[in-house]
Every structure is written in C-alpha cells, then in structure tokens.
Tab-separated table of C-alpha atoms and ligand atoms in Angstrom:
chain	number	residue	atom	x	y	z
A	26	MET	CA	138.269	236.728	154.205
A	27	VAL	CA	134.983	234.801	153.898
A	28	ARG	CA	134.329	233.807	156.988
A	29	VAL	CA	132.105	230.184	157.563
A	30	ASN	CA	129.002	230.249	159.492
A	31	PRO	CA	130.210	229.148	162.555
A	32	HIS	CA	127.722	227.183	163.952
A	33	TYR	CA	127.979	224.513	160.831
A	34	SER	CA	130.806	223.022	162.495
A	35	LYS	CA	128.486	221.584	165.478
A	36	LEU	CA	126.307	219.583	162.876
A	37	GLN	CA	126.648	216.367	162.645
A	38	SER	CA	128.674	215.360	159.628
A	39	SER	CA	125.844	214.940	157.522
A	40	TYR	CA	122.117	214.386	157.294
A	41	LEU	CA	120.673	211.464	158.561
A	42	PHE	CA	119.082	210.080	154.620
A	43	SER	CA	122.289	211.228	153.089
A	44	ASP	CA	124.733	209.250	155.413
A	45	ILE	CA	122.137	205.749	155.245
A	46	SER	CA	122.172	207.072	151.422
A	47	GLN	CA	126.362	206.400	151.582
A	48	ARG	CA	126.419	203.414	153.343
A	49	ILE	CA	123.281	201.842	150.622
A	50	THR	CA	125.513	202.728	147.840
A	51	LYS	CA	128.837	201.253	149.569
A	52	PHE	CA	126.657	197.835	150.484
A	53	GLN	CA	125.164	197.683	146.342
A	54	GLU	CA	128.896	198.312	145.237
A	55	ALA	CA	130.523	195.628	147.147
A	56	ASN	CA	127.649	193.447	146.519
A	57	PRO	CA	126.254	193.968	143.152
A	58	ASP	CA	123.883	190.812	142.691
A	59	ARG	CA	122.209	192.112	146.123
A	60	ASN	CA	118.440	193.516	145.260
A	61	ILE	CA	118.214	195.578	147.766
A	62	ILE	CA	114.588	196.317	149.162
A	63	ARG	CA	114.439	199.882	150.910
A	64	LEU	CA	111.814	200.610	153.867
A	65	GLY	CA	114.373	203.986	154.856
A	66	ILE	CA	113.283	207.205	153.697
A	67	GLY	CA	109.572	208.332	153.898
A	68	ASP	CA	109.788	208.237	149.578
A	69	VAL	CA	106.771	207.148	147.721
A	70	THR	CA	106.521	204.335	144.863
A	71	GLN	CA	103.179	204.684	143.164
A	72	PRO	CA	102.072	206.769	140.665
A	73	LEU	CA	100.308	210.428	140.781
A	74	PRO	CA	96.383	209.609	141.587
A	75	PRO	CA	94.807	209.787	137.580
A	76	ALA	CA	92.989	212.866	138.524
A	77	CYS	CA	96.265	214.801	139.136
A	78	ILE	CA	98.181	213.596	135.784
A	79	GLU	CA	94.711	214.637	133.773
A	80	ALA	CA	94.819	218.243	135.807
A	81	PHE	CA	98.634	218.371	135.463
A	82	HIS	CA	98.973	217.470	131.087
A	83	LYS	CA	95.743	220.154	130.801
A	84	ALA	CA	97.803	222.908	132.800
A	85	VAL	CA	100.495	221.872	130.390
A	86	ASP	CA	98.950	222.045	127.577
A	87	GLU	CA	97.095	226.035	128.408
A	88	MET	CA	100.784	227.157	129.258
A	89	ALA	CA	101.426	226.683	125.532
A	90	THR	CA	98.856	229.007	123.972
A	91	ALA	CA	99.164	232.363	124.579
A	92	LYS	CA	95.611	233.129	125.940
A	93	ASP	CA	96.450	230.537	128.735
A	94	PHE	CA	100.529	231.375	129.820
A	95	ARG	CA	101.040	231.890	133.325
A	96	GLY	CA	104.512	233.896	134.238
A	97	TYR	CA	105.408	234.345	137.837
A	98	GLY	CA	102.464	233.170	140.007
A	99	PRO	CA	100.952	234.933	142.858
A	100	GLU	CA	103.950	233.662	145.574
A	101	GLN	CA	101.389	232.929	148.125
A	102	GLY	CA	100.136	230.857	145.578
A	103	TYR	CA	96.717	230.510	143.802
A	104	GLU	CA	93.401	231.189	144.691
A	105	PHE	CA	92.128	228.078	143.670
A	106	LEU	CA	94.109	225.896	145.454
A	107	ARG	CA	93.899	228.157	148.475
A	108	GLU	CA	90.255	227.922	148.074
A	109	ALA	CA	90.184	224.084	147.620
A	110	ILE	CA	92.971	223.775	150.846
A	111	ALA	CA	90.642	225.885	153.005
A	112	GLU	CA	87.405	224.366	152.075
A	113	ASN	CA	88.475	220.509	152.402
A	114	ASP	CA	91.328	220.443	154.876
A	115	TYR	CA	90.150	222.816	157.627
A	116	ARG	CA	86.300	223.634	157.091
A	117	ALA	CA	85.133	220.077	156.403
A	118	VAL	CA	86.374	219.304	160.335
A	119	GLY	CA	85.259	222.597	161.631
A	120	ALA	CA	88.198	224.445	161.507
A	121	ASP	CA	88.744	228.255	160.749
A	122	ILE	CA	91.384	229.069	158.218
A	123	SER	CA	90.290	231.234	155.463
A	124	PRO	CA	92.017	230.799	152.040
A	125	ASP	CA	94.123	234.017	152.551
A	126	GLU	CA	95.941	232.441	155.419
A	127	ILE	CA	97.579	229.583	153.094
A	128	PHE	CA	100.911	229.745	151.845
A	129	VAL	CA	101.960	227.273	148.975
A	130	SER	CA	105.221	225.873	148.773
A	131	ASP	CA	107.375	223.543	147.328
A	132	GLY	CA	107.311	221.376	150.677
A	133	ALA	CA	106.931	220.982	154.858
A	134	LYS	CA	110.779	220.260	154.516
A	135	CYS	CA	111.249	223.445	153.529
A	136	ASP	CA	109.075	225.481	155.407
A	137	THR	CA	109.695	223.852	158.621
A	138	GLY	CA	113.170	224.282	158.361
A	139	ASN	CA	112.713	227.810	157.105
A	140	PHE	CA	110.293	229.018	159.794
A	141	GLN	CA	112.822	229.399	162.289
A	142	GLU	CA	113.925	232.357	160.601
A	143	LEU	CA	111.070	234.502	162.179
A	144	PHE	CA	112.447	234.438	165.525
A	145	ALA	CA	114.813	235.921	168.009
A	146	SER	CA	118.153	234.327	167.713
A	147	ASP	CA	117.781	233.048	171.624
A	148	ALA	CA	114.120	231.831	170.946
A	149	ILE	CA	114.092	228.764	173.403
A	150	ILE	CA	113.250	226.293	171.130
A	151	ALA	CA	111.145	222.544	172.315
A	152	VAL	CA	111.694	219.823	169.901
A	153	PRO	CA	110.408	215.787	170.775
A	154	ASP	CA	113.292	213.132	171.035
A	155	PRO	CA	112.787	211.417	168.999
A	156	VAL	CA	112.566	213.941	166.192
A	157	TYR	CA	112.359	214.477	162.322
A	158	PRO	CA	115.803	216.030	161.968
A	159	VAL	CA	115.103	218.937	160.248
A	160	TYR	CA	113.737	220.818	163.124
A	161	VAL	CA	116.732	220.727	164.936
A	162	ASP	CA	119.317	221.130	162.620
A	163	THR	CA	117.886	224.622	160.810
A	164	ASN	CA	117.830	225.978	164.473
A	165	VAL	CA	121.672	224.911	164.806
A	166	MET	CA	122.160	226.188	161.448
A	167	ALA	CA	120.676	229.652	162.849
A	168	GLY	CA	122.863	229.436	166.418
A	169	ARG	CA	120.393	228.445	168.667
A	170	THR	CA	122.364	225.620	170.420
A	171	GLY	CA	125.268	224.933	171.427
A	172	ALA	CA	127.557	222.235	170.866
A	173	PHE	CA	126.896	218.550	170.243
A	174	VAL	CA	127.570	216.428	173.542
A	175	ASN	CA	125.968	212.578	174.234
A	176	GLY	CA	123.330	212.663	171.527
A	177	ARG	CA	122.369	215.853	172.187
A	178	TYR	CA	122.432	219.861	171.488
A	179	GLU	CA	123.051	222.316	174.101
A	180	GLY	CA	120.550	224.410	174.834
A	181	LEU	CA	117.385	222.680	173.682
A	182	VAL	CA	114.879	222.006	175.263
A	183	TYR	CA	113.947	217.978	174.416
A	184	LEU	CA	110.616	216.368	175.323
A	185	PRO	CA	111.278	212.874	175.379
A	186	SER	CA	108.677	210.762	173.279
A	187	VAL	CA	108.944	207.194	174.491
A	188	ARG	CA	106.552	203.934	175.311
A	189	GLU	CA	105.716	204.850	178.669
A	190	ASN	CA	104.427	207.842	177.804
A	191	ASN	CA	102.997	206.298	174.274
A	192	TYR	CA	105.147	208.519	172.132
A	193	VAL	CA	103.162	211.504	173.206
A	194	PRO	CA	105.450	213.872	175.158
A	195	ALA	CA	104.845	215.124	177.915
A	196	LEU	CA	104.654	219.060	178.417
A	197	PRO	CA	108.020	221.005	179.438
A	198	ASP	CA	108.802	221.707	182.500
A	199	ARG	CA	110.385	225.306	182.164
A	200	GLN	CA	108.963	228.171	179.773
A	201	VAL	CA	109.583	227.475	176.174
A	202	ASP	CA	109.053	229.662	173.329
A	203	VAL	CA	108.440	227.730	170.030
A	204	ILE	CA	107.287	223.858	170.369
A	205	TYR	CA	107.386	221.465	167.272
A	206	LEU	CA	104.986	219.187	167.048
A	207	CYS	CA	104.550	216.048	164.359
A	208	PHE	CA	101.149	213.881	164.574
A	209	PRO	CA	101.035	211.919	163.013
A	210	ASN	CA	104.405	210.914	164.071
A	211	ASN	CA	108.033	211.189	161.907
A	212	PRO	CA	109.384	209.161	163.039
A	213	THR	CA	107.371	206.774	165.915
A	214	GLY	CA	103.897	206.533	163.937
A	215	ALA	CA	102.318	207.851	167.512
A	216	THR	CA	98.983	210.012	167.622
A	217	ALA	CA	97.905	212.657	170.213
A	218	THR	CA	94.327	212.663	170.944
A	219	ARG	CA	92.370	215.699	171.049
A	220	ALA	CA	92.891	216.361	174.894
A	221	GLN	CA	96.333	216.226	174.281
A	222	LEU	CA	96.396	218.976	171.605
A	223	SER	CA	94.382	220.842	173.822
A	224	GLU	CA	96.914	220.234	176.689
A	225	TRP	CA	99.828	221.418	173.961
A	226	VAL	CA	97.275	224.361	173.103
A	227	ALA	CA	96.920	225.655	176.763
A	228	TYR	CA	100.404	225.719	177.717
A	229	ALA	CA	101.326	227.688	174.908
A	230	ARG	CA	98.129	230.440	175.101
A	231	GLU	CA	99.458	230.495	178.942
A	232	ASN	CA	103.213	230.614	177.979
A	233	ARG	CA	102.483	233.011	174.670
A	234	ALA	CA	105.134	230.100	173.092
A	235	LEU	CA	103.749	229.159	169.671
A	236	ILE	CA	103.649	225.488	168.371
A	237	LEU	CA	105.047	224.529	165.026
A	238	PHE	CA	102.198	221.610	164.363
A	239	ASP	CA	103.753	219.403	161.377
A	240	ALA	CA	100.712	217.408	160.505
A	241	ALA	CA	102.347	216.118	156.698
A	242	TYR	CA	101.153	212.546	157.561
A	243	GLU	CA	97.435	213.441	158.205
A	244	ALA	CA	95.661	211.658	155.573
A	245	PHE	CA	97.224	208.225	157.021
A	246	ILE	CA	94.822	208.662	160.314
A	247	ARG	CA	92.004	206.775	160.418
A	248	ASP	CA	90.664	206.763	163.841
A	249	PRO	CA	87.465	209.005	163.847
A	250	GLU	CA	88.697	210.469	167.224
A	251	ILE	CA	92.037	211.821	166.608
A	252	PRO	CA	92.275	214.914	165.095
A	253	HIS	CA	93.551	215.857	161.468
A	254	SER	CA	94.224	219.866	162.348
A	255	ILE	CA	95.718	221.604	165.239
A	256	PHE	CA	93.033	223.728	164.434
A	257	GLU	CA	90.247	221.868	165.241
A	258	ILE	CA	91.413	222.683	169.069
A	259	GLU	CA	90.016	225.586	170.557
A	260	GLY	CA	92.370	228.388	170.925
A	261	ALA	CA	94.572	227.245	168.684
A	262	ARG	CA	94.406	229.984	165.972
A	263	GLU	CA	95.929	232.691	168.323
A	264	VAL	CA	99.390	230.085	168.860
A	265	ALA	CA	99.692	227.750	166.099
A	266	VAL	CA	101.007	227.533	162.772
A	267	GLU	CA	100.164	223.789	160.184
A	268	PHE	CA	102.607	222.436	157.844
A	269	ARG	CA	100.861	220.059	155.552
A	270	SER	CA	102.319	218.343	152.436
A	271	PHE	CA	100.982	217.362	149.129
A	272	SER	CA	103.683	214.723	149.260
A	273	LYS	CA	102.724	211.552	151.058
A	274	THR	CA	98.932	212.293	151.204
A	275	ALA	CA	99.247	212.241	147.134
A	276	GLY	CA	102.451	210.871	145.775
A	277	PHE	CA	104.494	214.193	145.274
A	278	THR	CA	107.675	213.543	146.526
A	279	GLY	CA	109.205	214.792	143.397
A	280	THR	CA	106.156	216.359	142.177
A	281	ARG	CA	106.816	218.956	145.142
A	282	CYS	CA	104.014	220.801	146.717
A	283	ALA	CA	103.010	221.964	150.185
A	284	PHE	CA	101.123	225.018	152.405
A	285	ALA	CA	101.823	226.157	156.107
A	286	ALA	CA	98.781	228.025	157.167
A	287	ILE	CA	98.971	230.576	159.592
A	288	PRO	CA	95.725	232.610	161.396
A	289	LYS	CA	95.836	236.149	161.330
A	290	THR	CA	94.966	236.276	165.400
A	291	CYS	CA	98.513	234.531	165.841
A	292	MET	CA	101.383	236.343	167.396
A	293	VAL	CA	105.178	236.572	168.259
A	294	TYR	CA	106.188	239.511	170.289
A	295	ASP	CA	109.068	241.875	170.562
A	296	GLU	CA	111.897	242.616	173.491
A	297	ALA	CA	109.032	244.899	174.840
A	298	GLY	CA	105.503	242.020	174.396
A	299	LYS	CA	104.242	244.335	171.840
A	300	PRO	CA	102.707	241.850	169.283
A	301	THR	CA	103.093	241.018	165.654
A	302	PRO	CA	100.909	238.918	163.851
A	303	LEU	CA	103.271	235.682	162.406
A	304	TYR	CA	101.376	235.874	159.278
A	305	THR	CA	102.534	239.580	158.270
A	306	LEU	CA	106.693	238.299	158.845
A	307	TRP	CA	105.947	235.006	156.934
A	308	SER	CA	104.128	236.906	154.384
A	309	ARG	CA	107.061	239.240	153.633
A	310	ARG	CA	109.450	236.559	154.185
A	311	HIS	CA	107.550	234.279	151.484
A	312	THR	CA	107.252	237.346	149.213
A	313	THR	CA	111.021	238.022	149.226
A	314	LYS	CA	112.688	234.270	149.206
A	315	PHE	CA	109.981	232.514	147.039
A	316	ASN	CA	108.658	232.666	143.432
A	317	GLY	CA	105.258	230.675	144.051
A	318	VAL	CA	104.916	226.988	142.952
A	319	SER	CA	104.468	226.294	138.896
A	320	TYR	CA	101.458	226.510	138.015
A	321	PRO	CA	101.026	222.918	136.375
A	322	VAL	CA	101.679	220.870	139.820
A	323	GLN	CA	99.558	223.615	141.733
A	324	ARG	CA	96.440	222.594	139.465
A	325	ALA	CA	97.928	219.302	139.935
A	326	ALA	CA	97.851	219.464	143.237
A	327	ALA	CA	93.712	220.863	143.650
A	328	ALA	CA	92.619	218.217	141.932
A	329	ILE	CA	93.156	215.523	145.110
A	330	TYR	CA	89.945	218.004	145.951
A	331	THR	CA	87.740	216.764	143.243
A	332	GLU	CA	85.668	213.633	144.017
A	333	GLU	CA	87.637	211.068	142.486
A	334	GLY	CA	90.455	213.059	143.264
A	335	LYS	CA	89.219	212.102	146.971
A	336	ARG	CA	88.756	208.809	146.162
A	337	GLN	CA	92.025	208.089	144.687
A	338	VAL	CA	94.113	209.575	147.395
A	339	ARG	CA	92.258	207.959	150.214
A	340	ASP	CA	92.920	204.155	147.967
A	341	LEU	CA	96.833	205.966	147.657
A	342	SER	CA	97.265	206.265	151.157
A	343	ASP	CA	95.174	203.057	151.691
A	344	TYR	CA	97.632	201.311	150.129
A	345	TYR	CA	100.558	201.870	152.280
A	346	LEU	CA	98.746	201.367	155.087
A	347	LYS	CA	97.779	197.845	154.298
A	348	ASN	CA	101.711	197.587	153.844
A	349	ALA	CA	101.888	199.089	157.582
A	350	ARG	CA	99.637	196.426	158.759
A	351	LYS	CA	101.811	193.676	157.462
A	352	ILE	CA	105.013	194.660	158.499
A	353	ARG	CA	103.629	195.234	162.503
A	354	GLU	CA	101.884	192.077	162.147
A	355	VAL	CA	105.453	190.406	161.061
A	356	ILE	CA	107.698	192.097	163.175
A	357	SER	CA	105.762	191.964	166.276
A	358	GLY	CA	105.622	188.044	165.931
A	359	LEU	CA	109.319	187.883	165.558
A	360	GLY	CA	108.942	188.988	169.461
A	361	PHE	CA	109.585	192.730	168.839
A	362	PHE	CA	107.530	195.895	170.126
A	363	CYS	CA	106.171	197.965	167.479
A	364	ALA	CA	104.493	201.386	168.026
A	365	GLY	CA	102.622	203.106	164.961
A	366	GLY	CA	101.535	201.469	161.084
A	367	ASP	CA	97.866	201.873	162.269
A	368	ASN	CA	97.648	206.291	161.762
A	369	SER	CA	100.530	206.119	159.867
A	370	PRO	CA	102.938	204.866	157.318
A	371	TYR	CA	105.949	204.622	159.857
A	372	ILE	CA	106.596	201.321	162.468
A	373	TRP	CA	108.587	202.205	164.876
A	374	VAL	CA	110.377	199.110	166.693
A	375	GLN	CA	111.845	198.241	169.949
A	376	VAL	CA	115.341	196.440	169.283
A	377	ASN	CA	116.781	196.121	172.201
A	378	CYS	CA	120.099	197.118	170.461
A	379	ASP	CA	122.129	199.843	168.479
A	380	SER	CA	120.177	201.023	166.485
A	381	TRP	CA	122.783	201.531	163.733
A	382	ALA	CA	123.981	197.467	164.308
A	383	PHE	CA	120.393	196.064	164.157
A	384	PHE	CA	120.313	198.107	160.609
A	385	ASP	CA	123.355	196.621	159.118
A	386	ARG	CA	122.267	193.601	160.331
A	387	LEU	CA	119.072	193.706	158.227
A	388	LEU	CA	121.092	195.311	155.405
A	389	ALA	CA	123.527	192.912	155.085
A	390	GLY	CA	121.212	189.912	155.817
A	391	ALA	CA	118.430	190.809	153.989
A	392	ALA	CA	119.563	193.554	151.867
A	393	VAL	CA	116.569	195.430	153.635
A	394	VAL	CA	116.864	199.244	154.274
A	395	THR	CA	115.486	200.874	157.146
A	396	THR	CA	115.781	203.587	159.213
A	397	PRO	CA	117.870	203.540	162.406
A	398	GLY	CA	115.839	205.034	165.455
A	399	SER	CA	119.133	206.734	166.805
A	400	GLY	CA	119.411	209.322	164.009
A	401	PHE	CA	116.552	210.729	165.057
A	402	GLY	CA	117.373	211.405	168.277
A	403	SER	CA	118.936	209.716	171.626
A	404	CYS	CA	115.268	208.425	172.843
A	405	GLY	CA	115.568	207.148	169.338
A	406	ALA	CA	118.663	204.622	170.009
A	407	GLY	CA	117.776	200.697	170.951
A	408	TYR	CA	114.478	201.432	167.904
A	409	ILE	CA	114.617	201.565	163.647
A	410	ARG	CA	112.126	203.272	162.143
A	411	ILE	CA	110.770	200.476	159.325
A	412	SER	CA	108.444	202.595	156.465
A	413	ALA	CA	105.334	201.351	155.027
A	414	PHE	CA	106.259	203.096	151.361
A	415	ASN	CA	107.007	200.083	148.877
A	416	GLN	CA	104.604	198.389	146.719
A	417	HIS	CA	102.832	196.132	147.753
A	418	GLU	CA	105.159	192.477	146.313
A	419	LYS	CA	108.686	194.362	147.609
A	420	VAL	CA	107.002	194.928	151.438
A	421	GLU	CA	106.018	190.691	151.350
A	422	GLU	CA	109.417	190.266	149.919
A	423	ALA	CA	111.726	192.432	152.687
A	424	LEU	CA	109.384	190.699	155.330
A	425	GLU	CA	109.490	186.860	154.171
A	426	ARG	CA	113.306	187.627	154.117
A	427	ILE	CA	113.768	189.400	157.554
A	428	HIS	CA	111.622	186.470	158.867
A	429	LYS	CA	114.221	183.905	157.976
A	430	LEU	CA	116.682	185.768	158.761
A	431	LEU	CA	115.877	186.520	162.704
A	432	LYS	CA	113.149	183.865	163.317
B	503	LIG	C1	111.415	210.696	156.373
B	503	LIG	O1	111.504	209.562	156.046
B	503	LIG	O2	111.319	210.531	157.619
B	503	LIG	C2	110.715	211.145	155.351
B	503	LIG	O3	110.899	211.108	154.026
B	503	LIG	C3	111.383	213.201	155.237
B	503	LIG	C4	111.018	213.969	154.464
B	503	LIG	O4	110.006	214.013	154.050
B	503	LIG	O5	111.522	214.814	154.081
C-alpha cells in the first residue's frame, strides 16, 4: 500500500496564487463582459529587453549547427554567466563572491523551496510574518511543523513584520537555526538598512544559524543607502546564502533563470557540532536533481550584464516603479496607509478590514485583482498587496476604477 506523505494534509487546501486564480476564473465566468485588470501575482508584462532577445536568437542559431550545438551543460551553470554574475552583482558592490560560488537555476521559487532539504528534520525555522508562502509550505511538506492553528503552523517561529517595526522583524527571542529573510520584501515592499542586516548577521554568527536571503527584488532598489546583497555585510559569508532571479529584473518569469550564491565558507553542523560546507551539500543536491538551465536562456540572461543590457533592465524596473509610485499616490490619497512602492514593485495597503472581503470588493466593484494580505500570514490580516507589474495604461485604468469605487 502506497502511503501518502502525512505532512501534506497539514497544508492549506491550495497555494495562495492558485486560490486567487480560481476566484478570478469564477468571477470571469459569471461576468464575461468585465475587463479584469490584474495587479495580483507579481508577473511581468513587458517584453524581454532587446539585448536578451538578440542573445537568445543568436544562441538558438548556434544550436542549429553541429559545430556549436550543445547538449547537457554544466549543472552549476555556464561559466560565462557565473562570471558575469560574480562581477556585476557582487564584486561591483564590494561583495566577495566568486563565480564558482554561483549556482544557476530555473527559479528562486524552486531554490528557496528546495533549500530546506539540506537541514535536519528538527531544525528550528524562523519566517517573517507576513511571508512568501513557499518558505513555509515547503517546510510543512518536509514535516518540520505541527498543525495549522489560528493562521500559523505549530513549530515554526514567526517574526512579526508590522507597521510598528516598519515591516522589518526584530531578532527572535529564542535560538533558531534557519532564518528566511526577503528584502526588498515580498509582500510588504519594505527594505532593510545596513545596520538592520548587520544585526541579523551578528545573530546568525552567535547562534551558528543560517540566513536564507531572498533578494529577488533587488533590481528595484533606488536608495543608495540600501544594500543590494547580504554579502555587502561583513561576516555574512559565514552565515548566509542569497537567492536572486532574472524574473523581475529582466522579465524572465516565463523564460526561467535564477541563481543562488553559496559562499564556500558557509557551514552547517552535524550532531557533534562538526562543520560541513553548505556549498558541498547544495552542489551534491543540484548535480543529482538538476540538469541545468538551457544554453539559450543562459545566454539571454548574461546579456543583461552588457552595457546596453544594463540600461535596458534599468529602464524595465523604472517602468514598473513608475506604476508603483502612482499606485501609492492614488491609494494613500484615498486615506489608506501604504508601505513599499519606492524601492519595490509591491505596495502594502492597510485596509483595516478583512483582507479577502476587501479583495472581493475590488474584484466585484472594479474588476481589479489584488492579493489579500492574510494569504501571506496572520500579520497580513487587514492588508492587501498591490503589484506594480502591469502596463501603465492598465494601472491608470485600475486606479481610476478603484478611486471611483472607494472615494
Ligand atoms: C508573487 O506575486 O508573490 C510572486 O510573483 C510569486 C513568485 O515570484 O513566485
């Protein structure tokens, strides 16, 4: 008899964005004439930058000739891409990461979801609240939690990110082993200062804990004081792993390319306290379970590091940031408290009523999709998240409709 993984029964019935998507389908079926505008899931709408398209085409053409054809690539990623990442994303900001510490993958969602495999089943996991649901659900699947009670899983340590702390959680008041951090934050749009990240690094060093730092939205940082990488913080090489993605930076949500940076000096420990480099474990996992991102996609990704590629991806994030500013302006003009939207594509809106009820109100009254804050955790109750990923005209129209509905 094949027995089911019992931990799956603890999960909420469906993944947040699948749940929302079902509600949208139902609404559209019932209202076929309504033109729905999606400011829910953070999915990009603008085409790939021309530099990426050109490199993509060229690489596809190479695959058409016996001379340049490529079969399996290196699981860790082609050197040309890892070199470009190390140089432009790390050395350029004074962060010491070498090309062989980069692991190219098909998404930060997969990487942040898979990484927990490397830890003991009784590892104590800390997550911010609200939180990107992937961090939580994958630990539930692995059996690191108890039941879901009053909006939280037993056994997880939740770190409240609330208006009072500017959505940057305080250090835990107990010892934890693994800490998920995400800045610029999904869903709140908050950013962490150098001093705040330094406190987290110091905590991790003192407690031999590990920080899993999700920097998928770093391309939206405009304030020069805000660090782009955890590795800009002294001592982080011993206690942190960083996840990045080309999805939001360069419009790769459908093209798929991301990477993890794992310093060789970052350790995990066995029962006797003997250290093992995390790098070796992830390398073993990656080479066993992953066969690499396709060559044309890696060429397209590497093109963002050329001079014109850099300009084009900057224009792309500026495009969405213009939406973000407009959303924040209109929604706060309606009297709602808003966070995010300046160094982030997400605007976190305090609606002071049930998140799903507000979501439904905007959907029914304005045909605009947002994301209910409570879907990200109990501290998200009373909030919605609005995504700036859409075309200017659609965002303008959505805001006009919302204004008309709520003014
Ligand atoms: C989001 O809307 O939170 C993101 O698009 C989800 C993701 O990147 O997987």
